[in-house]
Every structure is written in structure tokens, then in C-alpha cells.
């Protein structure tokens, strides 16, 4: 169900008297009709006049009344974002920067952002239909793209403009080629391939992977990056060193322990997200392992709190503010009918050097032996605490 809505025009300002279209017209010594036509892009107004009106409107802080503009143009000049209220994998930690980026861009373009929440796909349907019927939004940003994403399919059927933060996925191996889909994504595949090659350069040959929930397309993209990196490095891909569908740091601790319990444990582990990589810190502390020395790890997201961990987490950073700004710009352009040179934009992730990766101090055999000794030495407290594999 829809829990709340927030409309944002950027930073809060002290209220002042609204500049009217009459005042704008008087300042330019032209008629209100000319100003209206210029602002709405009518072809019978010269480009020079349009530029003069636009510049004057910017300087005077003129903003058209949204309800009047909606009646005149059929647009609300607002874009929508429906947030999944029950996300448990750390995504909500990044919402502030993401929303700030969207709000900044929409405000600069004279648009607003309408935010709502839902707990299920059924809720999403109801929220979208209500927002569209009430003419509150002209299109939607879809974050966290799902495999066979029903949200995109719904908006496509309803002919509602949308842009995707992520890419469409058909199966474990195939991205969907949809000529109508407009996508902005971060190159997770390249980042994870680079992470593997970085570990190999340190001297690691047994490299594990802990993946994200498989309902999301990014989980498959990042896993494919790991596989590609292993192949490029000429290293054996051992299915026993790949754990999938991990969501929380508690699950991340479980996954780390399962990998260390294998007959030939990895000396390096690459985690799909910073959130689940936090579980490795728990295991390292519990069993007297030194991260970056006994066990190397790296992750993805570049969360600020990863840099204050001890040691700081090696990761790849996603600029969520930039993503929000670009997505809103793409969506508004799409709504206004602007043609794109490319329907799909892929931006690079930024490498964040930490202290959790380095040359292996122990062989796989020595690491396994040290881990088992530590388990026997302090009992199976963590084993009982984190329970069975989910």
C-alpha cells in the first residue's frame, strides 16, 4: 500500500511572493500570451524570444502553477519513484543520496519528484494506477530491476514512460534486448572481473564469491563478472566456492563460515555488496583471522561506513547521487520526446582502496587448519548463533 508521498523542489527556501506570468511579461515588455507560448515551446515564437523569456524566468524565479500547466499541457511536470518498503539488503542506506540526486535534477529542470512506497507488486500496481489517474506523475524511475520485472511490463502496457536503474534480464545468462527500454546502470560486471584480477595479482588462486539475492538482475551481472574474471585469470571455477542468494550481514557471516569450512577454503572472497561483506568481519573477529592478511575480501557499493571499519573495506563505489541526477534527466527527456543517442548508458564503478585485501599470508590448506583450530579452541558459539544455511 502507499504509505506516504513527498514532493520535492530541491532545498527548502523561505516562502516569498510568487512571481506571476504578468510580472514576467511586463519585465520583458511583451504580452502574457507571448510568454506562455515561449515557455511552452510554440513554433510561432522565435528562438531569440524563447531564450529571452527563459532567461528572465530563471532570473526572476518564475515557476508555472503546476495544476494550471497540467490542464494546459496534459502534464503534471512531476516524476514518480515507488520505493520497496521491505528491502533488507542494505539498499535503503543509499536512498538519501539517490533521492537528493533526483530532487536536484528535477528542480533544476522545473519539475518535481513524487515519492511513494509499496510492500508488494500488487501494492505497486495500485499506487501507480492511483498516481496516474490523479495526474500526479508523468513517468517513473524504476530502481532495483528484477528478473522478468513485472513493474516494467506494467508501465509498458499502460504506455507510461519509465527509465530503469539497471538492466533487463531474461535468464541466468541473457540480458533482454528491449528497444523501448531506457536504462542507466553501473558496470558491475567489469568491477567484479577487476576484483578477481586484483586478487590474482596479489597471489590468490582460490577465490570465492558470495552473491546477492537472485531475484535482482544485478546479482547475475556481478556473478557473471566474477566468472569472467576467473576465466580471464586462468583460474579454476569451483562451484563449492560460490554462494548465492545472500541478503544480510548475518547471512554474509554464514556464507563466510561455510566457505572456510570447505576442504580447500578460499584465501580471498569477493562479496556482491558491502552489506553482506560485513559478515566477514564478524567471522574474522570470532575466529582470530586477520582480514587482508589471513583472508582477503573485497565488495561492492562503496558505502561510507566501509571506510571507517578496521581495516577499511576494499570496495567499488556507486555514485548514487549521480545516478539519481542522470535517471531523472533521462526520464524527463523521454517524457518531452527527446531522442537519445543510446537507450542504454553504462557508467563505471570507482575503486576504493581499503585494507582488506593483500598477498595471502597462508595457503588454502594452512588457512583451513587455522580456522578449524580456532573453532575447536573457542567452541562452536558462532555456529550455534548463525544457525543452518538458509
PDB file of C-alpha atoms in Angstrom, residues 16-200:
ATOM      1  CA  UNK A  16       8.187  34.568  -0.841  1.00  0.00           C
ATOM      2  CA  UNK A  17       5.544  36.055  -3.096  1.00  0.00           C
ATOM      3  CA  UNK A  18       5.170  34.002  -6.293  1.00  0.00           C
ATOM      4  CA  UNK A  19       6.301  35.694  -9.495  1.00  0.00           C
ATOM      5  CA  UNK A  20       3.342  35.793 -11.878  1.00  0.00           C
ATOM      6  CA  UNK A  21       3.295  35.450 -15.644  1.00  0.00           C
ATOM      7  CA  UNK A  22       2.060  39.051 -15.831  1.00  0.00           C
ATOM      8  CA  UNK A  23       5.113  40.298 -13.946  1.00  0.00           C
ATOM      9  CA  UNK A  24       7.366  38.271 -16.213  1.00  0.00           C
ATOM     10  CA  UNK A  25       5.650  39.649 -19.313  1.00  0.00           C
ATOM     11  CA  UNK A  26       5.854  43.246 -18.001  1.00  0.00           C
ATOM     12  CA  UNK A  27       9.592  42.884 -17.333  1.00  0.00           C
ATOM     13  CA  UNK A  28      10.097  41.931 -20.986  1.00  0.00           C
ATOM     14  CA  UNK A  29       7.538  44.358 -22.435  1.00  0.00           C
ATOM     15  CA  UNK A  30       5.696  41.548 -24.201  1.00  0.00           C
ATOM     16  CA  UNK A  31       2.230  40.044 -23.842  1.00  0.00           C
ATOM     17  CA  UNK A  32       1.323  37.227 -21.449  1.00  0.00           C
ATOM     18  CA  UNK A  33       0.402  35.136 -24.480  1.00  0.00           C
ATOM     19  CA  UNK A  34       3.892  35.512 -25.922  1.00  0.00           C
ATOM     20  CA  UNK A  35       5.467  34.489 -22.615  1.00  0.00           C
ATOM     21  CA  UNK A  36       3.161  31.462 -22.332  1.00  0.00           C
ATOM     22  CA  UNK A  37       3.893  30.347 -25.883  1.00  0.00           C
ATOM     23  CA  UNK A  38       7.627  30.851 -25.412  1.00  0.00           C
ATOM     24  CA  UNK A  39       7.710  28.795 -22.216  1.00  0.00           C
ATOM     25  CA  UNK A  40       5.705  26.001 -23.834  1.00  0.00           C
ATOM     26  CA  UNK A  41       7.804  25.821 -26.986  1.00  0.00           C
ATOM     27  CA  UNK A  42       5.291  27.057 -29.565  1.00  0.00           C
ATOM     28  CA  UNK A  43       6.755  27.169 -33.089  1.00  0.00           C
ATOM     29  CA  UNK A  44       5.344  30.615 -33.887  1.00  0.00           C
ATOM     30  CA  UNK A  45       7.666  32.224 -31.310  1.00  0.00           C
ATOM     31  CA  UNK A  46      11.228  32.937 -32.429  1.00  0.00           C
ATOM     32  CA  UNK A  47      14.179  31.190 -30.831  1.00  0.00           C
ATOM     33  CA  UNK A  48      15.555  34.540 -29.700  1.00  0.00           C
ATOM     34  CA  UNK A  49      12.327  35.384 -27.861  1.00  0.00           C
ATOM     35  CA  UNK A  50      12.187  31.930 -26.266  1.00  0.00           C
ATOM     36  CA  UNK A  51      15.728  32.392 -24.985  1.00  0.00           C
ATOM     37  CA  UNK A  52      14.924  35.879 -23.571  1.00  0.00           C
ATOM     38  CA  UNK A  53      11.826  34.576 -21.783  1.00  0.00           C
ATOM     39  CA  UNK A  54      13.625  31.542 -20.398  1.00  0.00           C
ATOM     40  CA  UNK A  55      16.499  33.657 -19.073  1.00  0.00           C
ATOM     41  CA  UNK A  56      14.152  36.179 -17.477  1.00  0.00           C
ATOM     42  CA  UNK A  57      12.099  33.389 -15.901  1.00  0.00           C
ATOM     43  CA  UNK A  58      15.258  31.889 -14.432  1.00  0.00           C
ATOM     44  CA  UNK A  59      16.479  35.201 -13.017  1.00  0.00           C
ATOM     45  CA  UNK A  60      13.104  36.131 -11.536  1.00  0.00           C
ATOM     46  CA  UNK A  61      12.446  32.652 -10.170  1.00  0.00           C
ATOM     47  CA  UNK A  62       9.252  32.211 -12.153  1.00  0.00           C
ATOM     48  CA  UNK A  63       7.587  28.780 -11.854  1.00  0.00           C
ATOM     49  CA  UNK A  64       4.296  27.991 -13.628  1.00  0.00           C
ATOM     50  CA  UNK A  65       1.412  26.809 -11.451  1.00  0.00           C
ATOM     51  CA  UNK A  66       1.560  23.023 -11.662  1.00  0.00           C
ATOM     52  CA  UNK A  67      -2.206  22.444 -11.820  1.00  0.00           C
ATOM     53  CA  UNK A  68      -2.686  25.083 -14.499  1.00  0.00           C
ATOM     54  CA  UNK A  69       0.187  23.685 -16.520  1.00  0.00           C
ATOM     55  CA  UNK A  70      -1.197  20.163 -16.186  1.00  0.00           C
ATOM     56  CA  UNK A  71      -4.547  21.305 -17.614  1.00  0.00           C
ATOM     57  CA  UNK A  72      -2.853  23.182 -20.458  1.00  0.00           C
ATOM     58  CA  UNK A  73      -0.190  20.631 -21.432  1.00  0.00           C
ATOM     59  CA  UNK A  74      -1.619  17.369 -20.085  1.00  0.00           C
ATOM     60  CA  UNK A  75       1.492  17.027 -17.905  1.00  0.00           C
ATOM     61  CA  UNK A  76       1.968  17.358 -14.171  1.00  0.00           C
ATOM     62  CA  UNK A  77       5.701  18.022 -14.590  1.00  0.00           C
ATOM     63  CA  UNK A  78       6.402  15.508 -11.868  1.00  0.00           C
ATOM     64  CA  UNK A  79       8.199  12.159 -11.995  1.00  0.00           C
ATOM     65  CA  UNK A  80       7.443   9.251  -9.696  1.00  0.00           C
ATOM     66  CA  UNK A  81       9.525   6.868  -7.625  1.00  0.00           C
ATOM     67  CA  UNK A  82       7.920   3.943  -5.791  1.00  0.00           C
ATOM     68  CA  UNK A  83      10.210   2.518  -3.123  1.00  0.00           C
ATOM     69  CA  UNK A  84      10.012  -1.076  -1.943  1.00  0.00           C
ATOM     70  CA  UNK A  85       9.319  -0.667   1.769  1.00  0.00           C
ATOM     71  CA  UNK A  86      10.621  -4.078   2.876  1.00  0.00           C
ATOM     72  CA  UNK A  87      14.169  -4.091   1.458  1.00  0.00           C
ATOM     73  CA  UNK A  88      16.554  -5.917   3.780  1.00  0.00           C
ATOM     74  CA  UNK A  89      19.886  -5.930   1.948  1.00  0.00           C
ATOM     75  CA  UNK A  90      21.217  -2.503   2.830  1.00  0.00           C
ATOM     76  CA  UNK A  91      19.811  -0.626  -0.176  1.00  0.00           C
ATOM     77  CA  UNK A  92      17.911   1.863   1.996  1.00  0.00           C
ATOM     78  CA  UNK A  93      21.258   3.148   3.287  1.00  0.00           C
ATOM     79  CA  UNK A  94      21.839   4.681  -0.147  1.00  0.00           C
ATOM     80  CA  UNK A  95      18.395   6.226  -0.625  1.00  0.00           C
ATOM     81  CA  UNK A  96      19.368   9.623   0.798  1.00  0.00           C
ATOM     82  CA  UNK A  97      21.998  10.280  -1.876  1.00  0.00           C
ATOM     83  CA  UNK A  98      19.787   8.768  -4.588  1.00  0.00           C
ATOM     84  CA  UNK A  99      16.782  10.930  -3.681  1.00  0.00           C
ATOM     85  CA  UNK A 100      18.958  14.024  -3.320  1.00  0.00           C
ATOM     86  CA  UNK A 101      20.303  13.493  -6.836  1.00  0.00           C
ATOM     87  CA  UNK A 102      16.841  13.077  -8.324  1.00  0.00           C
ATOM     88  CA  UNK A 103      15.475  16.087  -6.426  1.00  0.00           C
ATOM     89  CA  UNK A 104      18.354  18.326  -7.500  1.00  0.00           C
ATOM     90  CA  UNK A 105      17.998  17.435 -11.160  1.00  0.00           C
ATOM     91  CA  UNK A 106      14.207  17.700 -11.278  1.00  0.00           C
ATOM     92  CA  UNK A 107      14.270  21.044  -9.506  1.00  0.00           C
ATOM     93  CA  UNK A 108      16.850  22.441 -11.919  1.00  0.00           C
ATOM     94  CA  UNK A 109      14.635  21.380 -14.828  1.00  0.00           C
ATOM     95  CA  UNK A 110      11.499  22.924 -13.304  1.00  0.00           C
ATOM     96  CA  UNK A 111       9.986  19.551 -12.369  1.00  0.00           C
ATOM     97  CA  UNK A 112       9.164  17.858  -9.076  1.00  0.00           C
ATOM     98  CA  UNK A 113       9.598  14.402  -7.594  1.00  0.00           C
ATOM     99  CA  UNK A 114       6.739  12.410  -6.095  1.00  0.00           C
ATOM    100  CA  UNK A 115       7.781   9.530  -3.832  1.00  0.00           C
ATOM    101  CA  UNK A 116       5.548   6.681  -2.677  1.00  0.00           C
ATOM    102  CA  UNK A 117       6.136   3.256  -1.159  1.00  0.00           C
ATOM    103  CA  UNK A 118       4.745  -0.227  -1.647  1.00  0.00           C
ATOM    104  CA  UNK A 119       5.127  -3.610   0.036  1.00  0.00           C
ATOM    105  CA  UNK A 120       4.425  -5.863  -2.937  1.00  0.00           C
ATOM    106  CA  UNK A 121       3.857  -5.885  -6.679  1.00  0.00           C
ATOM    107  CA  UNK A 122       0.090  -5.705  -6.069  1.00  0.00           C
ATOM    108  CA  UNK A 123       0.649  -2.574  -3.980  1.00  0.00           C
ATOM    109  CA  UNK A 124       2.862  -1.177  -6.719  1.00  0.00           C
ATOM    110  CA  UNK A 125       0.070  -1.649  -9.275  1.00  0.00           C
ATOM    111  CA  UNK A 126      -2.421   0.182  -7.082  1.00  0.00           C
ATOM    112  CA  UNK A 127      -0.028   3.017  -6.283  1.00  0.00           C
ATOM    113  CA  UNK A 128       0.924   3.535  -9.926  1.00  0.00           C
ATOM    114  CA  UNK A 129      -2.669   3.468 -11.151  1.00  0.00           C
ATOM    115  CA  UNK A 130      -3.768   5.929  -8.467  1.00  0.00           C
ATOM    116  CA  UNK A 131      -0.885   8.329  -9.140  1.00  0.00           C
ATOM    117  CA  UNK A 132      -1.511   8.253 -12.893  1.00  0.00           C
ATOM    118  CA  UNK A 133      -5.294   8.618 -12.570  1.00  0.00           C
ATOM    119  CA  UNK A 134      -4.818  11.601 -10.247  1.00  0.00           C
ATOM    120  CA  UNK A 135      -2.323  13.069 -12.742  1.00  0.00           C
ATOM    121  CA  UNK A 136       0.356  13.309 -10.085  1.00  0.00           C
ATOM    122  CA  UNK A 137       3.183  11.987 -12.288  1.00  0.00           C
ATOM    123  CA  UNK A 138       4.143  11.756 -15.954  1.00  0.00           C
ATOM    124  CA  UNK A 139       6.548   8.828 -15.656  1.00  0.00           C
ATOM    125  CA  UNK A 140       8.524   6.648 -13.263  1.00  0.00           C
ATOM    126  CA  UNK A 141      12.079   5.783 -12.316  1.00  0.00           C
ATOM    127  CA  UNK A 142      12.344   2.047 -11.649  1.00  0.00           C
ATOM    128  CA  UNK A 143      15.203   1.122  -9.288  1.00  0.00           C
ATOM    129  CA  UNK A 144      16.413  -2.371  -8.394  1.00  0.00           C
ATOM    130  CA  UNK A 145      15.416  -4.144 -11.606  1.00  0.00           C
ATOM    131  CA  UNK A 146      14.079  -7.659 -11.157  1.00  0.00           C
ATOM    132  CA  UNK A 147      14.456 -10.697 -13.379  1.00  0.00           C
ATOM    133  CA  UNK A 148      11.278 -10.640 -15.550  1.00  0.00           C
ATOM    134  CA  UNK A 149      10.406  -7.353 -13.839  1.00  0.00           C
ATOM    135  CA  UNK A 150       6.592  -7.067 -13.689  1.00  0.00           C
ATOM    136  CA  UNK A 151       6.785  -3.338 -12.877  1.00  0.00           C
ATOM    137  CA  UNK A 152       8.388  -2.510 -16.221  1.00  0.00           C
ATOM    138  CA  UNK A 153       5.922  -4.770 -18.028  1.00  0.00           C
ATOM    139  CA  UNK A 154       3.009  -2.979 -16.311  1.00  0.00           C
ATOM    140  CA  UNK A 155       4.222   0.513 -17.216  1.00  0.00           C
ATOM    141  CA  UNK A 156       4.914  -0.606 -20.771  1.00  0.00           C
ATOM    142  CA  UNK A 157       1.354  -1.981 -21.137  1.00  0.00           C
ATOM    143  CA  UNK A 158      -0.052   1.244 -19.707  1.00  0.00           C
ATOM    144  CA  UNK A 159       2.179   3.280 -22.055  1.00  0.00           C
ATOM    145  CA  UNK A 160       3.640   5.217 -19.138  1.00  0.00           C
ATOM    146  CA  UNK A 161       7.196   6.500 -19.666  1.00  0.00           C
ATOM    147  CA  UNK A 162       9.869   4.929 -17.473  1.00  0.00           C
ATOM    148  CA  UNK A 163      13.617   4.635 -17.097  1.00  0.00           C
ATOM    149  CA  UNK A 164      15.379   1.752 -15.394  1.00  0.00           C
ATOM    150  CA  UNK A 165      18.193   1.882 -12.875  1.00  0.00           C
ATOM    151  CA  UNK A 166      19.608  -1.447 -14.013  1.00  0.00           C
ATOM    152  CA  UNK A 167      19.164  -3.737 -16.990  1.00  0.00           C
ATOM    153  CA  UNK A 168      16.514  -6.219 -18.030  1.00  0.00           C
ATOM    154  CA  UNK A 169      17.357  -9.900 -17.590  1.00  0.00           C
ATOM    155  CA  UNK A 170      15.735 -12.890 -19.251  1.00  0.00           C
ATOM    156  CA  UNK A 171      17.572 -15.822 -17.690  1.00  0.00           C
ATOM    157  CA  UNK A 172      20.774 -16.635 -15.840  1.00  0.00           C
ATOM    158  CA  UNK A 173      22.837 -15.916 -18.924  1.00  0.00           C
ATOM    159  CA  UNK A 174      20.914 -13.442 -21.051  1.00  0.00           C
ATOM    160  CA  UNK A 175      20.185  -9.747 -20.891  1.00  0.00           C
ATOM    161  CA  UNK A 176      16.980  -8.766 -22.673  1.00  0.00           C
ATOM    162  CA  UNK A 177      17.302  -6.588 -25.751  1.00  0.00           C
ATOM    163  CA  UNK A 178      14.265  -4.292 -25.496  1.00  0.00           C
ATOM    164  CA  UNK A 179      14.466  -1.434 -27.955  1.00  0.00           C
ATOM    165  CA  UNK A 180      11.942   0.559 -25.926  1.00  0.00           C
ATOM    166  CA  UNK A 181      13.673   0.255 -22.551  1.00  0.00           C
ATOM    167  CA  UNK A 182      15.791   3.203 -21.398  1.00  0.00           C
ATOM    168  CA  UNK A 183      18.408   2.008 -18.912  1.00  0.00           C
ATOM    169  CA  UNK A 184      21.109   3.562 -16.780  1.00  0.00           C
ATOM    170  CA  UNK A 185      23.374   1.163 -14.936  1.00  0.00           C
ATOM    171  CA  UNK A 186      26.772   0.787 -13.310  1.00  0.00           C
ATOM    172  CA  UNK A 187      29.218  -1.678 -14.854  1.00  0.00           C
ATOM    173  CA  UNK A 188      29.163  -4.280 -12.098  1.00  0.00           C
ATOM    174  CA  UNK A 189      30.422  -6.972 -14.452  1.00  0.00           C
ATOM    175  CA  UNK A 190      33.638  -5.070 -15.138  1.00  0.00           C
ATOM    176  CA  UNK A 191      34.111  -4.209 -11.454  1.00  0.00           C
ATOM    177  CA  UNK A 192      33.870  -7.847 -10.357  1.00  0.00           C
ATOM    178  CA  UNK A 193      36.166  -9.048 -13.108  1.00  0.00           C
ATOM    179  CA  UNK A 194      38.690  -6.435 -11.992  1.00  0.00           C
ATOM    180  CA  UNK A 195      38.268  -7.522  -8.359  1.00  0.00           C
ATOM    181  CA  UNK A 196      39.179 -11.106  -9.297  1.00  0.00           C
ATOM    182  CA  UNK A 197      42.209  -9.991 -11.308  1.00  0.00           C
ATOM    183  CA  UNK A 198      43.314  -7.793  -8.419  1.00  0.00           C
ATOM    184  CA  UNK A 199      43.175 -10.776  -6.064  1.00  0.00           C
ATOM    185  CA  UNK A 200      45.107 -12.874  -8.571  1.00  0.00           C
TER     186      UNK A 200
END
